[in-house]
Coordinates of C-alpha atoms and ligand atoms in Angstrom, one line a residue:
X1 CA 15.8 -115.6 -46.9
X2 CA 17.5 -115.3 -43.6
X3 CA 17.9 -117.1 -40.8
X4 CA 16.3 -116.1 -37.4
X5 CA 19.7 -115.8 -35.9
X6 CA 20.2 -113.7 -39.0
X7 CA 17.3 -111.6 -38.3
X8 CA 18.2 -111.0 -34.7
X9 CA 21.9 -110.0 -35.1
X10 CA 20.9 -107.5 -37.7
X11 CA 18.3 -105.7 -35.6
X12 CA 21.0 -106.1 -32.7
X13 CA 23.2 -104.0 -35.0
X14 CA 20.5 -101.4 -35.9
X15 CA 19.2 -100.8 -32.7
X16 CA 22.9 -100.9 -30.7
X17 CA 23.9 -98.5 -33.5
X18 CA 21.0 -96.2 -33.1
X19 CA 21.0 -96.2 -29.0
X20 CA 24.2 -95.7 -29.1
X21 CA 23.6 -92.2 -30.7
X22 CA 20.9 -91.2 -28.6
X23 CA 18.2 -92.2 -30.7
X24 CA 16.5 -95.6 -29.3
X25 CA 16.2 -97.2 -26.0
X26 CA 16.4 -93.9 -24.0
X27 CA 14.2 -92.5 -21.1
X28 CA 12.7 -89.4 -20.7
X29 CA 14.4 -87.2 -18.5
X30 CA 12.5 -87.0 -15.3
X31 CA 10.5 -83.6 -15.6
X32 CA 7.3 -83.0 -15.4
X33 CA 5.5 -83.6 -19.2
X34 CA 3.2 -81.3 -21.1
X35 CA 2.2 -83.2 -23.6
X36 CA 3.9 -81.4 -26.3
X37 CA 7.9 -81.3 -25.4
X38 CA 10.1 -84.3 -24.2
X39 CA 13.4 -83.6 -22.3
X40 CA 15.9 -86.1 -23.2
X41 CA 19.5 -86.4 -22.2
X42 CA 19.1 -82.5 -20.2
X43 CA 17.5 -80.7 -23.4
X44 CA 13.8 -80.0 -24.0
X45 CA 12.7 -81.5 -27.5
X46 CA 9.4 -81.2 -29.5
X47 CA 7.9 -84.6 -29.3
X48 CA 6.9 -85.9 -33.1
X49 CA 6.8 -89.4 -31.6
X50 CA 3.7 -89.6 -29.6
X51 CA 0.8 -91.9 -31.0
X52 CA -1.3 -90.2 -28.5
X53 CA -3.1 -88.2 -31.0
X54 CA -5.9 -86.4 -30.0
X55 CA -3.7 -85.0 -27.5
X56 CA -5.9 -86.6 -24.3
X57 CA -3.3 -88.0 -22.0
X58 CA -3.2 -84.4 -20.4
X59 CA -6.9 -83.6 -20.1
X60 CA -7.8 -83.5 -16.9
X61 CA -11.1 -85.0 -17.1
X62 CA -9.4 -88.3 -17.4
X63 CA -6.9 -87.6 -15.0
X64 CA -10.0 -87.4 -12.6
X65 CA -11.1 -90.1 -14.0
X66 CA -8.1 -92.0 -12.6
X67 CA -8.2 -90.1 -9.2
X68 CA -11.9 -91.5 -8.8
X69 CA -11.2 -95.0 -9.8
X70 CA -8.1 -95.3 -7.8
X71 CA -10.1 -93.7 -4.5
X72 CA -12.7 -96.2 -5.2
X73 CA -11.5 -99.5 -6.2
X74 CA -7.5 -99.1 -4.6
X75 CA -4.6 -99.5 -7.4
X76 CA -5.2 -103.0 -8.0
X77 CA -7.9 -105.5 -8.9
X78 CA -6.2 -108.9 -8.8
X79 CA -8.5 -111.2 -10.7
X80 CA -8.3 -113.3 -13.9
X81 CA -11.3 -112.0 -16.0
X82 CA -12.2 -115.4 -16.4
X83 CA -13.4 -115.3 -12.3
X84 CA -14.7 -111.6 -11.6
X85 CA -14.1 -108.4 -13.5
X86 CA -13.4 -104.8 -11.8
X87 CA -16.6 -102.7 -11.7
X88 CA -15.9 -100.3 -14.6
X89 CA -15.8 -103.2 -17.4
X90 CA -19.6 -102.6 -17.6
X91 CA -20.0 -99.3 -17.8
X92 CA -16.7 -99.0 -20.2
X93 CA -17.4 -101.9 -22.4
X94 CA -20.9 -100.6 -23.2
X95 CA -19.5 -97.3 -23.8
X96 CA -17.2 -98.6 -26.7
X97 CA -20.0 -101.1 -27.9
X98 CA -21.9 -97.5 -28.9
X99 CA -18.9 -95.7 -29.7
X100 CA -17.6 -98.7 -32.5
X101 CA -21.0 -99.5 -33.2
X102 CA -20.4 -103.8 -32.3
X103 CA -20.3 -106.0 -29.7
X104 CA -16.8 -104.6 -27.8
X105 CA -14.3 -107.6 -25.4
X106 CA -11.8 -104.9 -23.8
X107 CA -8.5 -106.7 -23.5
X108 CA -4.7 -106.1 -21.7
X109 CA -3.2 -105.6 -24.7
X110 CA -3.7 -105.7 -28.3
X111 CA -1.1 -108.3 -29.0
X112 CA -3.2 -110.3 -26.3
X113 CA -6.3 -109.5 -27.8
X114 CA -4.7 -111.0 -31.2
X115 CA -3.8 -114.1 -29.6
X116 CA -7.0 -114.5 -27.8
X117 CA -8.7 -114.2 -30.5
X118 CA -7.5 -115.6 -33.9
X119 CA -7.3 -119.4 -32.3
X120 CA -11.1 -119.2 -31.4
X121 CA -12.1 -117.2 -34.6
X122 CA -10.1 -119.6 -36.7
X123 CA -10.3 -122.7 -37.6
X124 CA -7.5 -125.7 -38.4
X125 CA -9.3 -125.7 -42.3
X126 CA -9.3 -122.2 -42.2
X127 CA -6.9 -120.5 -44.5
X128 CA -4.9 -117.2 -43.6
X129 CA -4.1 -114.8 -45.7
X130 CA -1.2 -111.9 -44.5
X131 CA -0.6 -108.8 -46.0
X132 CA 2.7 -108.4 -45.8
X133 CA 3.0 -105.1 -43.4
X134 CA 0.1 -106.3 -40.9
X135 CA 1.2 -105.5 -37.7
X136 CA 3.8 -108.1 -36.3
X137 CA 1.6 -108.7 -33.1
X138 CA -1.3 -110.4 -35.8
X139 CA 2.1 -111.9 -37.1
X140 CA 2.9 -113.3 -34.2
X141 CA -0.4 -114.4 -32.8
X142 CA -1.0 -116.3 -36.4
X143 CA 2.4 -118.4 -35.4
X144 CA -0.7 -120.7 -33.2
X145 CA -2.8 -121.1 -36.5
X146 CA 0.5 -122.6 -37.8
X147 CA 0.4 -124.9 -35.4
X148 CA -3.0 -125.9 -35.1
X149 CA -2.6 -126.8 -39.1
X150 CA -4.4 -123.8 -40.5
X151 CA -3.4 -123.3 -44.0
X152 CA -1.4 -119.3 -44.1
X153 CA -0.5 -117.6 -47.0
X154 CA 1.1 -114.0 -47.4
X155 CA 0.5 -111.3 -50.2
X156 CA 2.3 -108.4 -51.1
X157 CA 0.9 -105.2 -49.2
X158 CA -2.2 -103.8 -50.1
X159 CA -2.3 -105.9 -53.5
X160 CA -6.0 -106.7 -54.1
X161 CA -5.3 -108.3 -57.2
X162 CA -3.3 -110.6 -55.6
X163 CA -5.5 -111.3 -53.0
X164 CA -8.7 -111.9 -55.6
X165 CA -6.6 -114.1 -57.1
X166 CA -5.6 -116.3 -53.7
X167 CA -9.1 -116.1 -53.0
X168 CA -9.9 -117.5 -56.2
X169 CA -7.5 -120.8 -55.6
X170 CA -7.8 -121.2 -52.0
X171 CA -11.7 -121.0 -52.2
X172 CA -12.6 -124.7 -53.4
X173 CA -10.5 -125.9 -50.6
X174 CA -11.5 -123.8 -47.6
X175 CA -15.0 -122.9 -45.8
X176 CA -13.5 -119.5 -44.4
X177 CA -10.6 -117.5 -45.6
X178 CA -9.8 -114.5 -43.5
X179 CA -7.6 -111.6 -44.6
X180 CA -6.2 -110.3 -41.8
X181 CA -4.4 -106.5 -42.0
X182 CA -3.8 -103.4 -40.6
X183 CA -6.2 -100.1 -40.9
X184 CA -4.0 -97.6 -40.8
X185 CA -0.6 -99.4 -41.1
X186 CA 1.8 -98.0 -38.4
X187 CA 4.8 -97.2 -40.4
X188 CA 4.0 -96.0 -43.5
X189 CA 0.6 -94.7 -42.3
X190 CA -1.3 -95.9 -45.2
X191 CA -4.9 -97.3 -45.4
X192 CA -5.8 -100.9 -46.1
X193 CA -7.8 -100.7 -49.5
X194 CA -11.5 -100.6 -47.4
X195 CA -14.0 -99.6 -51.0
X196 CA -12.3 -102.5 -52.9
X197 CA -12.1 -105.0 -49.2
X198 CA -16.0 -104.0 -49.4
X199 CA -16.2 -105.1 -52.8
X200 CA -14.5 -108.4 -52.1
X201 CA -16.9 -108.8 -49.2
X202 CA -20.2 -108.7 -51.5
X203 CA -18.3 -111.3 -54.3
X204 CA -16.9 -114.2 -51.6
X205 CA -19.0 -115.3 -49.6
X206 CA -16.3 -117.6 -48.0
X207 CA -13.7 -114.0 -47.1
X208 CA -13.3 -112.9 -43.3
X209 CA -12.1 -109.9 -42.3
X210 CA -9.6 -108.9 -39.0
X211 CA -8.7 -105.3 -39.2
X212 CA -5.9 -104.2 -37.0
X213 CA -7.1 -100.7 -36.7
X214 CA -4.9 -99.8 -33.4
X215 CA -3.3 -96.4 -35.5
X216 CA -7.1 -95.4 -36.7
X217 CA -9.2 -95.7 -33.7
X218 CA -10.4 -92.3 -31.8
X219 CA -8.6 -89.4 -34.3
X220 CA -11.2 -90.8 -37.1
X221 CA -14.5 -92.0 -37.7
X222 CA -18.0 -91.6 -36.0
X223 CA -17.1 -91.7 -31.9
X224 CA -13.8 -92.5 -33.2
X225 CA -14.5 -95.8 -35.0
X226 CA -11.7 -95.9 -36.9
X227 CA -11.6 -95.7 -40.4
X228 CA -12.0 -99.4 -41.0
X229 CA -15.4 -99.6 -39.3
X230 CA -16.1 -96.2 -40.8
X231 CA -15.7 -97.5 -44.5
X232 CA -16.3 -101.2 -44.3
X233 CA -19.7 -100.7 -41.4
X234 CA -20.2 -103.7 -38.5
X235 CA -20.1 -106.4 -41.2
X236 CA -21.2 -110.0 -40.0
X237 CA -18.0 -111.0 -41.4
X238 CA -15.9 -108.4 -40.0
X239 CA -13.7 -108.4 -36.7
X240 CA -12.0 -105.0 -35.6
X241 CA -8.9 -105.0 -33.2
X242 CA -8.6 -101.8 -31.5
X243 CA -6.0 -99.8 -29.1
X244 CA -6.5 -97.7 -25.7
X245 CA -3.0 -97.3 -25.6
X246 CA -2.6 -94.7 -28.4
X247 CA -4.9 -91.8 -29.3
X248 CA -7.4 -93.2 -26.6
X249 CA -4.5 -91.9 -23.8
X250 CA -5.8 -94.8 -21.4
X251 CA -4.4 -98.5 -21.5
X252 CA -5.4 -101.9 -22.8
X253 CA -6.9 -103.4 -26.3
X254 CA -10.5 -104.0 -27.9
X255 CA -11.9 -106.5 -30.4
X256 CA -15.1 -105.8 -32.1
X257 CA -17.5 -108.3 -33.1
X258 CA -20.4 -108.6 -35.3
X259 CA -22.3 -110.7 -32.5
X260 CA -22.5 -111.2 -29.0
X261 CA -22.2 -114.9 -29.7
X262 CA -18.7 -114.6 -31.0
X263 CA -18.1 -112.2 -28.3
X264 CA -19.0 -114.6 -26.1
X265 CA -16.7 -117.5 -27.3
X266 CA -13.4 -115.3 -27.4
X267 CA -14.4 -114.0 -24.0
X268 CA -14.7 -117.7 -22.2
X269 CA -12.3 -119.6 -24.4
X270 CA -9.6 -116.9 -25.8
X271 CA -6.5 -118.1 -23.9
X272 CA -5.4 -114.5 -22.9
X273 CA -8.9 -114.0 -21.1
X274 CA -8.2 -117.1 -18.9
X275 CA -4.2 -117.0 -18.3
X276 CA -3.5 -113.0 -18.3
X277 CA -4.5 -109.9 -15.8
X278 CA -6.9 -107.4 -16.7
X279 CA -6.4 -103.8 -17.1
X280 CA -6.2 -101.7 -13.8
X281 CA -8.4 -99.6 -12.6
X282 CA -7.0 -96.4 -12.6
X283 CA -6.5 -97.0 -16.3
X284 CA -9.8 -98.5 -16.9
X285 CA -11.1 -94.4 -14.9
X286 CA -9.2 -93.0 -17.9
X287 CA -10.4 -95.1 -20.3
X288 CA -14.4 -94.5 -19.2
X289 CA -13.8 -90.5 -19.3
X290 CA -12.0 -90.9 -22.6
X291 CA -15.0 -92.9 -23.9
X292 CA -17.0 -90.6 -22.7
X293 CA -15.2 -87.4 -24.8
X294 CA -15.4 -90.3 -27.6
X295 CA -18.9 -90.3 -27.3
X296 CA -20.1 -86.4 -27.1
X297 CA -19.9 -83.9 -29.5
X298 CA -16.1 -82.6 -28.7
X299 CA -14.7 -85.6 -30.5
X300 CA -15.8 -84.4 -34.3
X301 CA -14.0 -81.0 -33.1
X302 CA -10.6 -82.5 -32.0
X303 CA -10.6 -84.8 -35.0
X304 CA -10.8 -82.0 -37.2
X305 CA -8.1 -80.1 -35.1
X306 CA -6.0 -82.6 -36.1
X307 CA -6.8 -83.1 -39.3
X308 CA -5.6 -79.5 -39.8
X309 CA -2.6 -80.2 -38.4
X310 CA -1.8 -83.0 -40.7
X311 CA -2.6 -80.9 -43.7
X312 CA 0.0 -78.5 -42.7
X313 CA 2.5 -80.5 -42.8
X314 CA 1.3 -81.6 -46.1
X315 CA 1.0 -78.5 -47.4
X316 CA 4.8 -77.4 -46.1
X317 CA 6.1 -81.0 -47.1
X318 CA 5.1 -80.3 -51.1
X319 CA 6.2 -77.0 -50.8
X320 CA 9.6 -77.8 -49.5
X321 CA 9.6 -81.1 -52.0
X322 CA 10.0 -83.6 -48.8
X323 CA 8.6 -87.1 -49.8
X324 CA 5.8 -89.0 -48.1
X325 CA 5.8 -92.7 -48.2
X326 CA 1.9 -91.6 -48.6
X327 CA -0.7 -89.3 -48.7
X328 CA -3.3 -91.0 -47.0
X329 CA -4.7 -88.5 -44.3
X330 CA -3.6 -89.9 -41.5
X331 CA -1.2 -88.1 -38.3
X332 CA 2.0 -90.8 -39.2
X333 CA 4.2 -89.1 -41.4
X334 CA 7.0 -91.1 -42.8
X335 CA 9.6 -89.9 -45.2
X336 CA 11.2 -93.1 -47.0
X337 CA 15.2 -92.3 -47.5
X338 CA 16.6 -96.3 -47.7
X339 CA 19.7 -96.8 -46.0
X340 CA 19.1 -96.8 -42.1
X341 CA 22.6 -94.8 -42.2
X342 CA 21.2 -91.8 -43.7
X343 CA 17.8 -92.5 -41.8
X344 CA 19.7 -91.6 -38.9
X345 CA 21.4 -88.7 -39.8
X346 CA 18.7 -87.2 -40.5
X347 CA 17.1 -88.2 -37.1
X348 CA 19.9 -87.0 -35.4
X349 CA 20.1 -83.6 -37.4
X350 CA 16.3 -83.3 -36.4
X351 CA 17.2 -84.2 -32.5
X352 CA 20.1 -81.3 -32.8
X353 CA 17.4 -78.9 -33.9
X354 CA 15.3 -79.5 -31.1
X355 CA 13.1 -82.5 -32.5
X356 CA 12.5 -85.8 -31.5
X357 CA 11.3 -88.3 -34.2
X358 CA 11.0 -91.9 -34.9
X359 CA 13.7 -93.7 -37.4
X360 CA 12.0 -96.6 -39.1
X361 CA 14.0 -99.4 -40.1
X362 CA 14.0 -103.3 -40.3
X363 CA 11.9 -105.2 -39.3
X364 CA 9.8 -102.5 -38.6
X365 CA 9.9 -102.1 -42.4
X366 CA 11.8 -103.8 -45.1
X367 CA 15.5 -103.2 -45.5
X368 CA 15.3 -100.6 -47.9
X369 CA 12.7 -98.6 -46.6
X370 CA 14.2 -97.2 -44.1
X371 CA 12.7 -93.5 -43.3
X372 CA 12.2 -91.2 -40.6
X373 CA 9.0 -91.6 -39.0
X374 CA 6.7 -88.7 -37.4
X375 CA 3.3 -88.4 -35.5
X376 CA 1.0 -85.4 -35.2
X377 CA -0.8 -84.9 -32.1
X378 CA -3.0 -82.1 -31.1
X379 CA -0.4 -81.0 -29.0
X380 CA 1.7 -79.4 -31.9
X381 CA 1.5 -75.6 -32.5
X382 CA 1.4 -74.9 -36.2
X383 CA 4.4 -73.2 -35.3
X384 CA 6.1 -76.5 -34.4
X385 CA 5.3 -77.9 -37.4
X386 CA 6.7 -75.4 -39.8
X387 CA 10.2 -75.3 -37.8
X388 CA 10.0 -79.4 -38.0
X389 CA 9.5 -78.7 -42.3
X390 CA 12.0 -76.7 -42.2
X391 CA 14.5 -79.0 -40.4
X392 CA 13.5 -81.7 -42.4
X393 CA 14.2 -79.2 -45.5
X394 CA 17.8 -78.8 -44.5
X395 CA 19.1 -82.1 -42.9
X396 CA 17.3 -84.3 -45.4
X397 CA 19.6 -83.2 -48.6
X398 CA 22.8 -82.8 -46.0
X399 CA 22.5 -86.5 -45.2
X400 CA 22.4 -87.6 -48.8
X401 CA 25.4 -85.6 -49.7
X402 CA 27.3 -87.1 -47.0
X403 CA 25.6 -90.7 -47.7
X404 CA 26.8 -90.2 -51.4
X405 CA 25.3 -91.9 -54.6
X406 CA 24.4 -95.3 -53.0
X407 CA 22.5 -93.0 -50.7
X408 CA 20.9 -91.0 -53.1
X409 CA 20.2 -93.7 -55.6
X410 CA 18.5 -95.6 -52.8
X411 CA 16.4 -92.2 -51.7
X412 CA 15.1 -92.4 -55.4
X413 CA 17.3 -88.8 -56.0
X414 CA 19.7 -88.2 -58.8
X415 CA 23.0 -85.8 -57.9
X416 CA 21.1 -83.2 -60.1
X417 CA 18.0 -83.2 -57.9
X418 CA 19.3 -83.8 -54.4
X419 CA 19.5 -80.7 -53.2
X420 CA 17.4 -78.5 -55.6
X421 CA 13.5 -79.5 -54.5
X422 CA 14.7 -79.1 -51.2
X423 CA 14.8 -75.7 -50.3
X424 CA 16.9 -74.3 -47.1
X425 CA 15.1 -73.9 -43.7
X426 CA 15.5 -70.4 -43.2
X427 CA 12.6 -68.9 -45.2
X428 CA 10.6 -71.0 -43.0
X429 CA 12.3 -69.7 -40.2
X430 CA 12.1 -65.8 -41.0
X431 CA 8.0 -66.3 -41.7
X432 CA 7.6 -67.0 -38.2
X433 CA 5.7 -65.2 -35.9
X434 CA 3.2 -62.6 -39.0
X435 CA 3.1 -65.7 -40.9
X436 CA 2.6 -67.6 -38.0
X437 CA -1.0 -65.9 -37.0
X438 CA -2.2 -65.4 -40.3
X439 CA -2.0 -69.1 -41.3
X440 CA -3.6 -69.7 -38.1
X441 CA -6.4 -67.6 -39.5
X442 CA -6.3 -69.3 -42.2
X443 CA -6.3 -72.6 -40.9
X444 CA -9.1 -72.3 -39.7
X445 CA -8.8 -73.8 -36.1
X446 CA -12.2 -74.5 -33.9
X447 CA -12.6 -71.8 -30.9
X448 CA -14.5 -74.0 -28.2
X449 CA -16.3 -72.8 -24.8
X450 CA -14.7 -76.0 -22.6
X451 CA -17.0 -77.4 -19.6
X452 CA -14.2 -76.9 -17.3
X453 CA -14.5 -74.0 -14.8
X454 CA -11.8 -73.0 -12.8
X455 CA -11.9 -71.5 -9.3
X456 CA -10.3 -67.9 -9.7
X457 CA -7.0 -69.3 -7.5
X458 CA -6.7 -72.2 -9.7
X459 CA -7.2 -70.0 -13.4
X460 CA -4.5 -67.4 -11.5
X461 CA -2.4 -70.8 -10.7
X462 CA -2.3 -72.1 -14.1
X463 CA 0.5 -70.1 -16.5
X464 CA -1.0 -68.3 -19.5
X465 CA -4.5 -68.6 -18.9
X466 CA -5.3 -65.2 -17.6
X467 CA -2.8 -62.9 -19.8
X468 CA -4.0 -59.6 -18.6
X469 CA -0.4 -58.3 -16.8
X470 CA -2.1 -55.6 -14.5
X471 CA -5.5 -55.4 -15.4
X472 CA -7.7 -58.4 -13.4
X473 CA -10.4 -60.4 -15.3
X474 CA -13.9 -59.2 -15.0
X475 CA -15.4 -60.6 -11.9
X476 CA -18.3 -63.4 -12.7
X477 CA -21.2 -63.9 -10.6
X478 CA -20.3 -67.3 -9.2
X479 CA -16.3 -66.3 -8.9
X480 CA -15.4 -69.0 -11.3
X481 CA -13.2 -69.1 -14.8
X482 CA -14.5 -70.4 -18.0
X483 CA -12.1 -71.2 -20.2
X484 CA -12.3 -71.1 -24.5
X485 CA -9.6 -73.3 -26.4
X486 CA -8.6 -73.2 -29.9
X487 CA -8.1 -76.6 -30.1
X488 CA -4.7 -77.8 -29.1
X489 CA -3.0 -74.4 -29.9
X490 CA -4.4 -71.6 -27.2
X491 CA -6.1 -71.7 -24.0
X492 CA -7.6 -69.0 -22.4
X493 CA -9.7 -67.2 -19.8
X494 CA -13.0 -66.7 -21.6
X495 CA -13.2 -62.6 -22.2
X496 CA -16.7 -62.7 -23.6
X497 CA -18.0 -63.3 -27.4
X498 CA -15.5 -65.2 -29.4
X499 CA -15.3 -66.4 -33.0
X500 CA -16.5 -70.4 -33.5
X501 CA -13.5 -71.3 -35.1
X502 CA -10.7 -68.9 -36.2
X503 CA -11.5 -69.1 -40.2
X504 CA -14.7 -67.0 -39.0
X505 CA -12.0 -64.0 -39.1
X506 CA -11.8 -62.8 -42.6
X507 CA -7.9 -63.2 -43.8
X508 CA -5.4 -60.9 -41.3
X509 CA -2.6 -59.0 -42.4
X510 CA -0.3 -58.2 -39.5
X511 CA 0.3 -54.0 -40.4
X512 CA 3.1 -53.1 -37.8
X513 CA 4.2 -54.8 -34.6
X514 CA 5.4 -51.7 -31.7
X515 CA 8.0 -53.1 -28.8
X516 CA 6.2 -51.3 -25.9
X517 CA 8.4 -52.6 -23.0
X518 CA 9.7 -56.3 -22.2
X519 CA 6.3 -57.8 -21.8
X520 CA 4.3 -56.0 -24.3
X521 CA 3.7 -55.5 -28.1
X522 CA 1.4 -53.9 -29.4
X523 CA 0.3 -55.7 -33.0
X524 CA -1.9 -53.5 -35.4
X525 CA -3.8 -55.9 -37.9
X526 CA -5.8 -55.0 -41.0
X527 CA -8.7 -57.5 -42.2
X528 CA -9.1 -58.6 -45.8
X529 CA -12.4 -58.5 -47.2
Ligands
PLP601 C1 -1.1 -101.8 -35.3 C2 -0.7 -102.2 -34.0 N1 -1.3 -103.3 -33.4 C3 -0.9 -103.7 -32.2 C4 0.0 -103.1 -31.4 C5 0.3 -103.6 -30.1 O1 -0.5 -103.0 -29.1 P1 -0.3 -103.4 -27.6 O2 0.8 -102.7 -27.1 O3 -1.6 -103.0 -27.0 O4 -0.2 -104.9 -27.5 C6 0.6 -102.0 -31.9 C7 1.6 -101.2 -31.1 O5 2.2 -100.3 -31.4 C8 0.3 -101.5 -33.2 O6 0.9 -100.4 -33.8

C-alpha cells in the first residue's frame, strides 16, 4: 500500500510527463469552437474528449436561454441557497423532478452534491460499502462518514457476490447499509450491475442505494434518466446523483430522492447548501432550455443518434481487432494497453493524426490499466469516426513494438499476435467518401424538421446551410428558412419532402462520381432493392 506522499509524487510524474508532451494541462487555442474540432497548440484536432454528449452546448436554444437569463437577472445572483434562491430554481427543478421521475435538489457541483448529501443521508451506525471504481468525488465525500464513525468497507468492482456476501455479515450489526457506486463508471464506461442491484433490493431490506450516474444522465433513459433510474425505477431506497456539466451542456449537479422529506433534509441541513454559492444564472437559462429538449420528443431522437455513433465504432473496433475495456453501450470508449508509457504513445500518435483523446492512467484507474480513453458526442461525423479506427489501427501495434515484450505482455498481446488483428489504417482511409454515404444509408441516421426558422439573411449567413451555388432557394410565403437535420451529421435548408430517417432509402451504391468544375460533382447512385 502506498503512502499519500507516495500517491502524490507518482501522479506528479504521470501528469508532468504527459503535459510535458502536449497531452494534459493544456488550453484550447483561443478560436472560436464548433463543437466538433479543438485547436490546440495552432492545429485544428477532432475532439474525442468531450463528455458533452448529445452534442447541446452549441444549440442555440440554450444559448438563448443564457442571453434571456442574463438580460433578466444580470450575471450574478449572490446568495447562499440557504437565504433566497435565483428565480429559475423553480421552474428548473420541477423540470428535472418530471424529467428523472423523483424529488430533484439542483446543486453547484456534483462533488458538492456528494458531500451535502451522504452526511445527512448517513448515519454514524450506518455502514458504507465502496465499489472500488466509484467516482473519487463519493470517495472523497465518504472521507466525513469516516469521521463521524460510520463503519466503510470496499469491494472489488462490480462484484455482487462479494457484496451479498458483506451484506450478509454486516447485516446483524447495522440498521442501513448503503452501496454507493457509479452508473456508468467514467473510465472504463461500464454499467453498475442494475438487474442483480434490483435483485439485492427485493432480498435486504436493510441495503441503500447512491448511484453516481453523472456519465449516464441525458444520452440514456426516459427524459434522459439515466440508465440507473431507468433499470432500478424511483426506488424508496434509492438516491441518484446526477451532472449538468456533461451531456446536459449547462452547469451544476442534481440528487434525486425518493421523497420530498429527504429532499427536504439535504436541502436545509447538507453543509454545501448552507456554506457554498449556487449555480449562475446564465447557466441555470441553459440548463432550463436543456431540460426542456430533455423533456420533448427530440431527446429519444438524439439519443438514438448517438447510439449509432457508438455502434460504429463498435462495429470498426471488432473489425480492426482494437480492444474495449467493455462493451456496455455507452459513448466512453476505452482501450486498456497497461503501461501509461505506451498509453501515451498511442495518444500522441492519435494527436499527430489529427485527434485529440483522453489517456487514462492512475488514479484515474489502477496502475495497470492504463488505456486511451475516448468519448462520442453527436458532434462526430461517421466519417470522423472511421479515420479515429483507423488511427487507432495503426498507432496501437506501433506503440507495442516500440514498448517491447513488457509492453505487450501487459497489453494481454503475445509477439505473434501484436500486429496481426490489427490491420493497417489505409483501407479505412481509401473507403472514404462511396463508403462514407452508403454506411450513412445504412446507419440509418434520423432526418428531423427542427423548430428553428431562420430569417433568409441569417440561413444566407450561416456556411452550408443553403448549398445551391447559383440557383436561390424557393421563396416561402413568410420569407423565412426551415431547416431539416440528420442528427449531428448534416444540416440543411429544408428543399421540401424528405426521408424520416436515412435507413428509409433502400441500400445506395455510389455508380460513378463526374468532376464538373472546382465546386461541383456530379454523383450518379443506383438503389438496391
Ligand atoms: C462520475 C462523476 N461524478 C462526479 C463528478 C464531478 O462532477 P462535478 O464537476 O460536477 O463536481 C465527475 C466529473 O467528471 C464524474 O465523472
Amino acid at each position: 500500500m502506498r503512502t499519500v506522499e507516495e500517491r502524490l509524487a507518482l501522479l506528479d510524474e504521470v501528469v508532468s510527463e504527459a503535459a510535458s508532451r502536449g497531452l494534459a494541462m493544456q488550453t484550447a487555442d483561443d478560436a472560436p469552437l464548433d463543437g466538433r474540432t479543438i485547436s490546440l497548440a495552432g492545429r485544428e484536432r477532432i475532439n474525442f474528449g468531450s463528455c458533452s454528449y448529445l452534442g447541446l452546448e452549441m444549440d442555440a436554444r440554450l444559448r438563448e436561454g443564457v442571453y434571456e437569463a442574463t438580460a433578466r437577472y444580470g450575471t450574478q445572483f449572490s446568495s447562499s441557497r440557504a437565504y433566497v434562491s435565483a428565480p429559475p430554481y423553480v421552474e428548473l427543478e420541477a423540470h428535472l423532478d418530471r424529467m428523472f421521475g423523483g424529488h430533484a435538489l439542483m446543486l453547484p457541483t456534483t462533488s458538492l452534491g456528494h458531500l451535502a448529501a451522504l452526511p445527512v443521508l448517513v448515519g454514524s451506525r450506518d455502514a458504507v460499502i465502496l465499489d472500488q471504481q466509484v467516482h473519487a468525488s463519493v470517495q472523497v465525500a465518504v472521507g466525513q462518514l469516516r469521521l463521524q464513525g460510520t463503519t466503510v468497507e470496499m469491494i472489488r468492482h462490480n462484484r455482487i457476490d462479494r457484496l451479498e456476501r458483506m451484506l450478509g455479515r454486516l447485516a446483524s450489526k447495522h440498521r442501513r447499509i448503503w452501496y454507493l457506486a457509479d452508473g456508468v463508471y467514467s473510465m472504463f464506461a461500464d454499467f453498475a450491475p442494475f438487474a442483480e442491484l434490483r435483485e439485492l433490493l427485493g432480498s435486504y431490506e436493510q441495503l441503500h442505494l447512491y448511484i453516481d450516474d453523472s456519465h449516464g444522465v441525458g444520452w440514456a433513459g426516459t427524459h434522459g434518466r439515466g440508465p440507473a433510474l431507468e433499470a432500478l425505477g424511483m426506488h424508496e431506497r434509492l438516491v441518484v446523483a446526477a451532472s449538468l456539466n456533461k451531456s446536459f451542456a449547462a452547469a451544476g449537479g442534481a440528487l434525486v430522492f425518493p421523497d420530498a422529506e429527504l429532499r427536504r433534509r439535504v436541502r436545509t441541513t447538507g453543509g454545501p447548501m448552507i456554506f457554498s454559492g449556487p449555480v449562475q444564472p446564465p447557466m441555470l437559462g441553459a440548463a432550463l432550455a436543456s431540460a426542456r429538449i430533455h423533456l420533448s420528443d427530440e431527446l429519444p431522437v438524439r439519443q438514438q443518434a448517438l447510439r449509432e455513433r457508438i455502434a460504429l465504432f463498435d462495429e470498426l473496433a471488432e473489425e480492426f481487432c482494437i480492444p474495449l475495456a467493455t462493451h456496455d453501450v455507452t459513448p466512453i470508449r476505452y482501450v486498456p494497453l497497461g503501461l501509461p508509457r505506451v498509453v501515451l504513445d498511442v495518444v500522441e500518435g492519435l494527436l499527430e493524426d489529427g485527434f485529440y483523446t483522453n489517456y487514462g492512467a492512475f488514479p484515474a484507474v489502477p496502475m495497470k490499466h492504463a488505456g486511451v480513453r475516448m468519448t462520442l458526442t453527436l458532434h462526430h461525423r461517421p466519417d470522423d469516426i472511421r479515420a479515429l479506427v483507423a488511427s487507432l489501427a495503426r498507432r496501437v501495434p506501433e506503440a507495442l513494438d516500440r514498448g517491447g515484450d513488457s509492453a505487450r505482455r501487459k497489453a494481454g498481446v503475445t509477439r505473434q499476435n501484436a500486429r496481426r488483428p490489427l490491420r493497417g489504417g489505409t483501407e479505412l482511409d481509401g473507403e472514404r467518401g462511396p463508403a462514407a454515404i452508403a454506411l450513412t444509408v445504412r446507419g440509418d441516421y434520423a432526418v428531423v424538421q427542427l423548430d428553428e426558422v431562420l430569417g433568409d439573411r441569417e440561413a444566407q449567413a450561416e456556411a452550408g446551410l443553403i448549398r445551391s451555388r447559383s440557383v436561390a432557394p424557393p421563396p416561402t410565403p413568410d420569407g423565412k428558412v426551415r431547416i431539416v437535420e440528420i442528427v449531428g451529421l448534416d444540416r440543411q435548408a429544408c428543399g421540401g419532402t424528405h426521408l424520416a430517417s436515412t435507413g428509409g432509402s433502400p441500400p445506395i451504391r455510389i455508380l460513378k462520381i463526374d468532376n464538373k468544375g472546382r465546386h461541383n460533382r456530379r454523383v450518379r447512385i443506383g438503389l438496391s432493392k
